[in-house]
């Protein structure tokens, strides 16, 4: 037996895949998935990081008015970034649905309640961010309330990625599906929390770089908003934030790698991840030089920093994918074999179906007259010879319609409503004239 | 049968999808497709009303801006999230069907996604640069032109969505022609689009009037003018909506006949269809009365007077959506996959060998006298649970009691005689997929449900049991045999 398979336990489910071809070559879908996911997650980072920084600045702003202004300026970016985060999320959702149909939907169903709660939770958080932004001046004198609105939104924003990560993690481990009962079980599987922290730090780093540019760019009328804080102060802080969390990623990264279940860890994964980490080093060096150098030079290497960080993010996202495909390869293979075997069986059964009536109430052995067969297939579920079933007995039909075949046919095609304590009988317009004739002959012959 | 079954045992699974979808349609039609042209039109009026000395009438412009703000906030929160929610809920409840549809119609959805992204970006630009563009006449005119452009764009997005809905319901073409074109050539496509367009305009107008009453004081300067413009808008569109509704109403049974391989007119369809006969004239005349009354005496209009036609107009659209839903039963993908998520072409296999043998998640692969209840539950989950609950909305006990008399003990033999033939009389249900023993287990379980009132937990809380007769060992066996060949 294939030695890779021994990694999976006997109780692992092996579902069948959707037996339809992929719409595009697999590699192209993978590229689409990785790239569109990156676009999505960058805006998620900005939305989350932006709201955390707004909260920080606004709390600081209770003492120093300038920070309140800063908070307002950052808050304006959140509502735009969040809209982009949502729309850009649809494309990776589409691609992961196609590439990992069985894995993704299975994980969704197993954490279903929490999964569907994403919709109302995110809606609520979005509404809170609008409320926070548009009530800024109205709630000027009620800062406590105003800050709580944002704090609540931040809490929700912090929770949502946990749901996504739990799903993305659970889908990698079919061997666990049989043991998971609800979201909480899936949440505590190894690796969810380290990855979550890794993601949080990335959000802060990305937001730091974004605000470095956004608040520092030439066209931004910085001096009309701020009097004591300078452009340089802000840029330095944002660099410091990005650099600080990037350093911390060097602790978290290895932790994520160590807690990854061994089944997908191979040299190709380690190589990609190490390259990603290496690409971050020059970026960190340039940031350090910016912070410690002359104020007017702080923005000098910004483009290079962004380029190096983009490379890091791309490699990390590819690493994610490499692990996923390593981890699922043996299971995917089994699934493909099983799907193929099932399709053959199904085609064979279509050619040789079980004898008609095997599943209906009649014993198949007894040969039936054609009229009786039509009756069995369409009417027997509600009518029997004597006594009420759902509708009246056949004997009653005979007494009503003896000598009135057209009347009986009309009723069967389009039944009326006669007996008050009976349900409505459905019509049978789909029966052909010939079927109807042999059916009515049969009914009226019953004695 | 290859996915853990998410199941809401009280609310009913279909209800969840329907609820999210209907909110989305309301917002899309009432606050985007029909609302943005109305807002742009009013914005343009503001420029006309202003004298040559100013760019626009600033009070008027502020009122129109505030209305747009409401639409902006709702579309970019609830509107966008319910759009994603349709995906999420369909993935939970109907994974095999949505998974199949995405594989075949990946490009259609990709295009749809591109238009969706563009629409969101355009709405953001339109709303966020509104104030800036009040600085010069040139910028204002450009802004208004942008509004018209956005209106056309949201309308095109709607055309594409309607087509996607169309090919999901079209049975003939799925097996032969997997392309987007078949959605546009669906017999109800044009009637549907023709209906949605003016109805969205009416909804947008009535909703706009409602906002006018909310945002202006009774004696405010612009209130009457704003209300009168609203009245003009809805009086213009309501007759078109009425004509379009009648055409669509007439086209529905035809589509129903073409789409359902078996029969016309189920009871439930007929009930809703009858309801429409009253709903169409009632809601259109309510809207017309509002329009005329406003036209004659705008001063007398109160918020509640607008609220009632507003609710009626949304209800009107809602009922149409409900009726349209029926056209799809008993299939989720016409002619290919039934609503119980089983493919039509696999039925002979299931009937021959039993359903459980091939189920990935089940307590056992075969029914025995000892495991009758648990396998009965599995069979229920696999073949009835997408549409029936055990004790909640449209519960299986309730539908059987309605047949055989409320409160009476259910008879297993009668149920076992009914179920294999139910698709003949009740064409909205797929045929029963299992074999004789599974049928016995199912009716025993239903009887048990009636006696105990037990409920059925879905995979989201109870987890799944991997079928002991259909797990890794079997899969490895298949692999080994194919490799040794």
Short mmCIF file of N, CA, C and O in Angstrom, two decimals, chain B residues 65 111 276 313 407:
data_model
loop_
_atom_site.label_atom_id
_atom_site.label_comp_id
_atom_site.label_asym_id
_atom_site.label_seq_id
_atom_site.Cartn_x
_atom_site.Cartn_y
_atom_site.Cartn_z
N UNK B 65 -28.45 64.80 -1.00
CA UNK B 65 -27.23 64.15 -0.51
C UNK B 65 -27.52 63.25 0.69
O UNK B 65 -27.03 62.12 0.78
N UNK B 111 -17.37 37.32 -14.36
CA UNK B 111 -17.84 38.57 -14.97
C UNK B 111 -18.74 39.31 -13.98
O UNK B 111 -18.63 40.52 -13.78
N UNK B 276 -51.03 36.62 -5.99
CA UNK B 276 -50.52 37.66 -6.86
C UNK B 276 -51.64 38.42 -7.55
O UNK B 276 -51.53 39.61 -7.80
N UNK B 313 -45.18 47.89 -1.71
CA UNK B 313 -44.40 47.72 -2.93
C UNK B 313 -43.29 46.69 -2.74
O UNK B 313 -43.04 45.86 -3.61
N UNK B 407 -53.02 14.65 14.67
CA UNK B 407 -53.04 14.00 15.97
C UNK B 407 -53.18 12.49 15.91
O UNK B 407 -52.85 11.80 16.85
#
